[in-house]
XYZ file of C-alpha atoms in Angstrom:
376
model
C -25.354 -7.697 3.456
C -23.019 -5.841 4.895
C -26.195 -3.633 6.550
C -27.084 -7.536 8.252
C -23.437 -7.516 9.881
C -23.024 -4.427 10.899
C -26.082 -2.405 11.072
C -24.891 0.413 13.947
C -21.457 1.308 12.128
C -19.968 1.268 15.385
C -16.813 -0.771 14.107
C -15.726 1.807 11.577
C -16.585 4.328 13.665
C -14.272 3.003 15.893
C -11.661 2.438 13.240
C -11.782 6.151 11.983
C -11.197 7.148 15.550
C -8.279 5.095 15.197
C -7.178 6.634 12.145
C -7.790 9.801 13.225
C -5.419 9.544 16.779
C -2.490 9.967 13.127
C 0.886 8.521 14.740
C -1.028 7.798 18.187
C 0.602 3.748 19.237
C -2.228 1.438 19.814
C -1.277 -1.252 22.537
C -1.069 -5.127 22.077
C -4.518 -5.838 23.372
C -7.141 -3.072 21.762
C -4.969 -3.833 18.511
C -5.987 -7.268 18.972
C -9.407 -6.608 20.655
C -9.671 -4.553 16.663
C -8.706 -7.214 14.709
C -10.741 -10.422 16.079
C -13.670 -7.310 15.951
C -12.638 -6.986 12.306
C -12.426 -10.902 11.797
C -15.561 -11.570 13.344
C -17.385 -9.607 10.737
C -15.666 -10.746 8.321
C -15.757 -14.666 9.366
C -19.810 -14.018 8.937
C -20.020 -12.023 6.265
C -17.203 -12.840 3.846
C -19.015 -16.294 2.827
C -15.926 -17.636 0.463
C -13.129 -16.549 3.889
C -15.853 -17.878 6.185
C -14.793 -21.421 4.368
C -11.512 -21.120 3.973
C -11.201 -20.865 7.757
C -14.024 -23.530 8.195
C -11.645 -25.796 6.216
C -8.435 -24.685 8.899
C -10.649 -25.200 11.808
C -11.008 -21.776 12.828
C -13.421 -19.392 14.172
C -14.460 -16.484 16.416
C -15.225 -18.901 18.838
C -11.279 -19.690 19.427
C -9.255 -17.538 17.676
C -7.533 -15.242 20.494
C -4.942 -13.313 18.888
C -4.246 -11.366 15.590
C -1.096 -13.658 14.488
C -3.768 -16.874 14.754
C -6.005 -15.103 12.421
C -5.951 -17.320 8.999
C -4.893 -14.704 6.307
C -5.186 -14.754 2.887
C -2.366 -14.819 0.316
C -2.309 -11.840 -2.158
C -2.635 -14.419 -5.136
C -6.039 -15.264 -3.966
C -7.338 -12.166 -4.503
C -6.964 -12.736 -8.742
C -9.955 -15.655 -8.777
C -12.197 -14.503 -5.435
C -14.026 -11.255 -4.262
C -12.670 -11.409 -1.075
C -16.252 -9.331 0.386
C -18.631 -9.126 2.893
C -21.351 -9.429 1.223
C -22.303 -8.916 -2.586
C -19.812 -7.759 -4.967
C -22.665 -5.801 -6.801
C -22.687 -3.621 -3.711
C -18.925 -2.407 -3.917
C -18.405 1.081 -4.132
C -14.795 0.352 -5.367
C -12.543 -1.939 -7.434
C -8.864 -1.280 -7.252
C -6.963 -4.096 -9.173
C -3.630 -5.265 -9.841
C -1.317 -3.919 -12.564
C -1.407 -7.696 -13.889
C 2.060 -7.697 -14.732
C 2.038 -11.001 -13.415
C 0.163 -14.220 -15.355
C -1.161 -10.885 -17.578
C -4.603 -8.547 -18.003
C -6.487 -11.028 -17.285
C -5.431 -12.297 -14.239
C -5.771 -8.920 -11.870
C -6.545 -9.048 -7.889
C -9.374 -7.266 -7.094
C -9.700 -6.012 -3.802
C -13.434 -4.811 -3.416
C -15.083 -1.837 -1.209
C -18.553 -0.982 0.135
C -17.330 1.797 1.986
C -14.092 3.961 1.420
C -14.539 6.655 4.469
C -11.758 4.239 6.575
C -9.578 3.587 3.331
C -8.937 7.463 2.214
C -8.648 8.576 5.992
C -6.074 6.155 6.392
C -3.934 6.935 3.395
C -4.424 10.827 4.116
C -2.786 10.178 7.684
C -0.174 8.658 6.644
C 1.048 10.333 4.290
C 0.814 13.478 5.983
C 3.138 12.209 9.134
C 5.563 11.139 6.208
C 5.792 13.828 2.809
C 3.959 16.910 5.073
C 4.763 16.441 8.373
C 4.498 20.116 9.207
C 0.804 20.253 7.850
C -0.316 22.596 5.456
C -0.399 22.967 1.830
C 1.795 22.541 -1.643
C 2.138 22.107 -4.851
C 1.490 18.780 -5.837
C 2.667 17.552 -9.359
C 1.941 14.077 -10.326
C 3.507 11.939 -12.700
C 0.758 9.047 -11.693
C -2.606 9.961 -14.090
C -5.572 11.179 -12.530
C -8.288 9.263 -10.532
C -10.677 9.671 -14.047
C -8.466 8.064 -16.146
C -7.997 5.225 -14.014
C -10.574 4.549 -11.816
C -9.365 1.229 -10.682
C -6.078 2.572 -9.826
C -5.255 2.389 -6.395
C -2.254 4.952 -7.115
C -4.352 7.074 -8.607
C -6.943 6.759 -6.546
C -4.119 8.196 -3.499
C -3.080 10.442 -5.515
C -6.362 11.665 -6.301
C -7.296 11.964 -2.458
C -3.681 13.586 -1.360
C -3.946 16.260 -3.811
C -7.600 17.300 -3.021
C -6.307 17.208 0.920
C -2.726 18.803 0.896
C -2.312 20.531 -3.021
C -2.700 23.705 -3.448
C -4.587 25.271 -6.308
C -1.782 24.787 -8.512
C -1.340 21.536 -8.458
C -1.616 19.028 -11.283
C -1.422 16.083 -13.674
C 1.527 15.081 -15.736
C 0.839 11.589 -17.197
C -2.260 9.883 -18.719
C -3.147 6.537 -19.544
C -1.118 7.075 -23.385
C 2.057 7.605 -20.444
C 4.270 10.906 -18.934
C 4.208 14.278 -20.715
C 7.790 14.864 -20.253
C 7.930 18.318 -22.428
C 5.167 19.421 -19.972
C 6.083 18.564 -16.815
C 9.753 19.198 -17.660
C 8.186 22.633 -18.006
C 6.481 22.854 -14.579
C 9.655 22.340 -12.948
C 11.658 25.123 -15.172
C 8.662 27.123 -13.889
C 9.075 26.629 -10.118
C 12.472 26.518 -9.805
C 12.488 30.668 -11.666
C 9.462 31.294 -9.301
C 12.015 29.522 -6.328
C 8.303 27.529 -5.323
C 8.933 24.204 -4.023
C 7.453 21.077 -5.546
C 6.576 17.925 -3.788
C 6.165 15.805 -6.417
C 4.404 12.021 -6.771
C 5.207 9.093 -9.060
C 6.217 5.504 -9.709
C 9.924 4.549 -9.774
C 9.537 3.745 -13.360
C 8.191 7.516 -14.861
C 10.666 8.882 -12.232
C 13.501 7.350 -14.334
C 11.756 8.439 -17.519
C 11.570 11.578 -15.912
C 15.745 11.774 -15.389
C 16.458 10.493 -18.717
C 14.775 13.571 -20.536
C 16.915 15.563 -18.042
C 20.018 14.096 -18.566
C 19.611 13.980 -21.962
C 19.403 17.607 -22.203
C 21.977 17.789 -19.978
C 20.544 20.477 -18.671
C 19.467 19.806 -14.273
C 17.314 21.450 -12.654
C 17.933 22.879 -9.170
C 14.393 22.718 -7.352
C 13.645 25.543 -4.406
C 14.826 24.509 -0.820
C 11.852 22.473 1.036
C 10.780 20.339 -2.876
C 10.362 16.695 -1.948
C 9.224 13.700 -3.807
C 7.297 10.121 -3.530
C 8.745 7.358 -5.270
C 6.502 4.353 -4.912
C 6.823 0.753 -7.121
C 9.810 -1.171 -8.153
C 11.228 -1.188 -12.034
C 9.378 -4.140 -13.820
C 9.425 -3.445 -17.179
C 13.044 -1.341 -17.678
C 15.343 -3.313 -19.298
C 18.439 -1.647 -17.448
C 18.726 -2.578 -14.106
C 18.601 0.800 -11.836
C 18.785 0.404 -8.144
C 17.554 2.891 -4.924
C 20.921 4.314 -4.657
C 20.949 5.707 -8.061
C 17.668 6.905 -8.512
C 17.928 8.948 -5.117
C 21.701 9.935 -6.467
C 20.119 11.364 -9.563
C 17.010 13.096 -8.343
C 19.899 14.335 -6.264
C 21.967 15.252 -9.098
C 19.640 16.366 -11.711
C 16.390 17.686 -9.480
C 18.002 19.471 -7.038
C 15.780 16.838 -4.587
C 18.329 15.657 -1.651
C 18.003 12.390 -1.140
C 17.106 13.392 3.000
C 13.693 14.853 1.342
C 12.497 11.752 -0.711
C 10.989 9.609 0.516
C 9.154 5.424 -0.898
C 6.225 4.289 -0.407
C 5.716 0.561 -0.576
C 1.551 -0.124 -1.041
C -0.238 -3.100 -2.246
C -3.739 -3.253 -4.213
C -4.591 -5.701 -1.446
C -3.817 -3.713 1.571
C -5.616 -0.632 2.490
C -2.712 1.123 4.101
C 0.566 1.822 3.072
C 4.241 1.866 4.658
C 6.811 4.929 3.808
C 10.554 4.638 4.618
C 11.115 8.395 6.172
C 9.902 11.133 6.715
C 10.862 14.465 3.978
C 13.480 16.019 5.464
C 14.703 13.882 8.654
C 18.011 13.709 7.088
C 18.047 9.598 7.279
C 20.327 8.344 4.554
C 19.129 5.407 2.595
C 21.391 3.001 4.522
C 19.821 4.006 7.872
C 16.228 3.123 6.405
C 13.161 1.186 7.491
C 9.347 0.626 6.733
C 7.436 2.175 8.988
C 4.034 1.164 9.608
C 0.865 2.632 10.819
C -0.719 2.053 13.740
C -3.166 0.093 12.586
C -1.284 -2.523 10.827
C 0.978 -5.123 12.381
C 3.470 -6.892 9.900
C 5.602 -10.046 10.872
C 8.193 -12.412 8.752
C 6.535 -16.157 8.332
C 8.182 -18.840 7.454
C 7.822 -19.810 3.797
C 6.780 -23.274 4.149
C 4.875 -23.665 7.286
C 3.806 -19.947 6.879
C 3.979 -20.030 11.128
C 5.097 -16.823 12.552
C 8.814 -16.541 12.839
C 10.423 -14.424 15.757
C 11.233 -10.961 15.415
C 14.829 -10.071 13.329
C 13.933 -13.577 11.312
C 13.695 -13.129 7.120
C 10.552 -14.971 5.505
C 7.446 -14.130 3.548
C 5.701 -10.969 5.584
C 2.456 -10.787 6.732
C 0.297 -7.924 7.380
C -3.048 -7.063 9.526
C -4.236 -3.831 8.037
C -7.491 -2.930 10.182
C -8.660 -0.873 7.395
C -9.012 -3.423 6.009
C -12.394 -3.793 7.504
C -14.915 -4.651 4.257
C -12.184 -7.942 2.824
C -10.010 -9.483 4.674
C -7.904 -8.272 7.309
C -5.184 -10.792 7.402
C -3.544 -10.724 4.120
C 0.080 -13.105 3.472
C 2.541 -12.225 0.504
C 5.035 -13.261 -1.373
C 7.203 -10.499 -0.028
C 10.668 -11.848 0.999
C 11.444 -9.046 4.558
C 11.835 -9.102 7.827
C 10.383 -7.166 10.935
C 12.666 -5.352 13.724
C 12.677 -2.950 16.262
C 13.670 -0.186 13.762
C 10.691 -0.857 10.843
C 9.940 -3.613 8.057
C 12.566 -4.341 5.854
C 12.247 -5.706 2.375
C 14.397 -8.060 0.364
C 12.594 -8.575 -3.187
C 9.895 -11.090 -4.011
C 10.431 -15.211 -3.146
C 10.679 -17.299 -5.502
C 8.373 -19.640 -6.723
C 10.165 -23.032 -4.496
C 10.461 -20.162 -1.000
C 7.026 -18.953 -1.779
C 5.159 -22.638 -1.596
C 3.186 -21.868 1.779
C 1.834 -18.981 -0.152
C 0.882 -21.274 -3.274
C -1.189 -24.148 -1.026
C -2.412 -21.274 0.816
C -4.300 -19.965 -2.590
C -4.912 -23.203 -3.860
C -6.704 -24.500 -0.564
C -9.090 -21.054 -0.541
C -9.832 -21.150 -3.766
C -10.869 -24.840 -3.634
C -13.152 -23.712 -0.589
C -14.503 -21.618 -2.016
C -15.145 -24.319 -4.891
C -16.640 -26.387 -2.511
C -18.689 -23.856 -0.347
C -20.451 -23.263 -3.579
C -19.947 -19.970 -3.424
C -22.145 -17.273 -5.450
C -19.446 -14.921 -6.325
């Protein structure tokens, strides 16, 4: 079915060219044109999404701007195969962690092709972690992709190690957890050799590492130029750890100054990532905002009506991600935040009452799925 919708691959090639421009901005009219092209493809080829749009009287005939494209709530990814074609043709299916609602209620993001996904993640990663180019020894606190094939984060780490890591790059985690002893041994070795490292991991994994080092009372002093990317929150952690404390811990116990630590914000339901800094740019934590890659637009929406809000107003965030070519281009989250000229700010998850509009939209999509008698 995907060949019928996009027989020449021209749209994918156009989007790959956009991503290949890296940090070059995209004019509003060009972004609208591309977003509407992706929407047309998805309306034609994504049966569940088309039924949802039809119930809203939305179609390529009457949608003129990216903000008008019907957005799919993230909860809908838990119950519907949102793909332009047959899910059996997917080359990859990434799943959410399942921390909310159990592992049987994991959201699934289907891909017919990973070329655009991989190009997008590599471009953003290089811009924020390796702005001067080159390769580094990368040390991962995330399991390798062969151990976690349905993890978008493991896939991302595998891609960036292959593209930007030197031959000594390695993993110190698997499905059983963190290899703290092996990891600390590798860090000590790099410390002695004066070899800068790039560390990648979840915030939870880094808390575990810091606990181990601080319990031993013997701080590491990783060489200048070492840097770190952390991602995710602190679900599952019994004690409260805020980002300021975590980043000061990186400085005190690993020897990586705050300005060399970058937070990445990503979602399984999206193909692109957000970063809050460029490694070494000197920005303090209180001056940071998440920047979007040029092929993503974000707007805060009213939690009840889901209507877009003015710049600077707080609401639930909606992302239009052109790299989501095979699924749905517009994704409605329940994350509270705002968008300003400086970038995107996150304030946590909306409560059940605050996210009422998202819940109703998810119910509407699933109702459309049933009424449309979709095969998936």
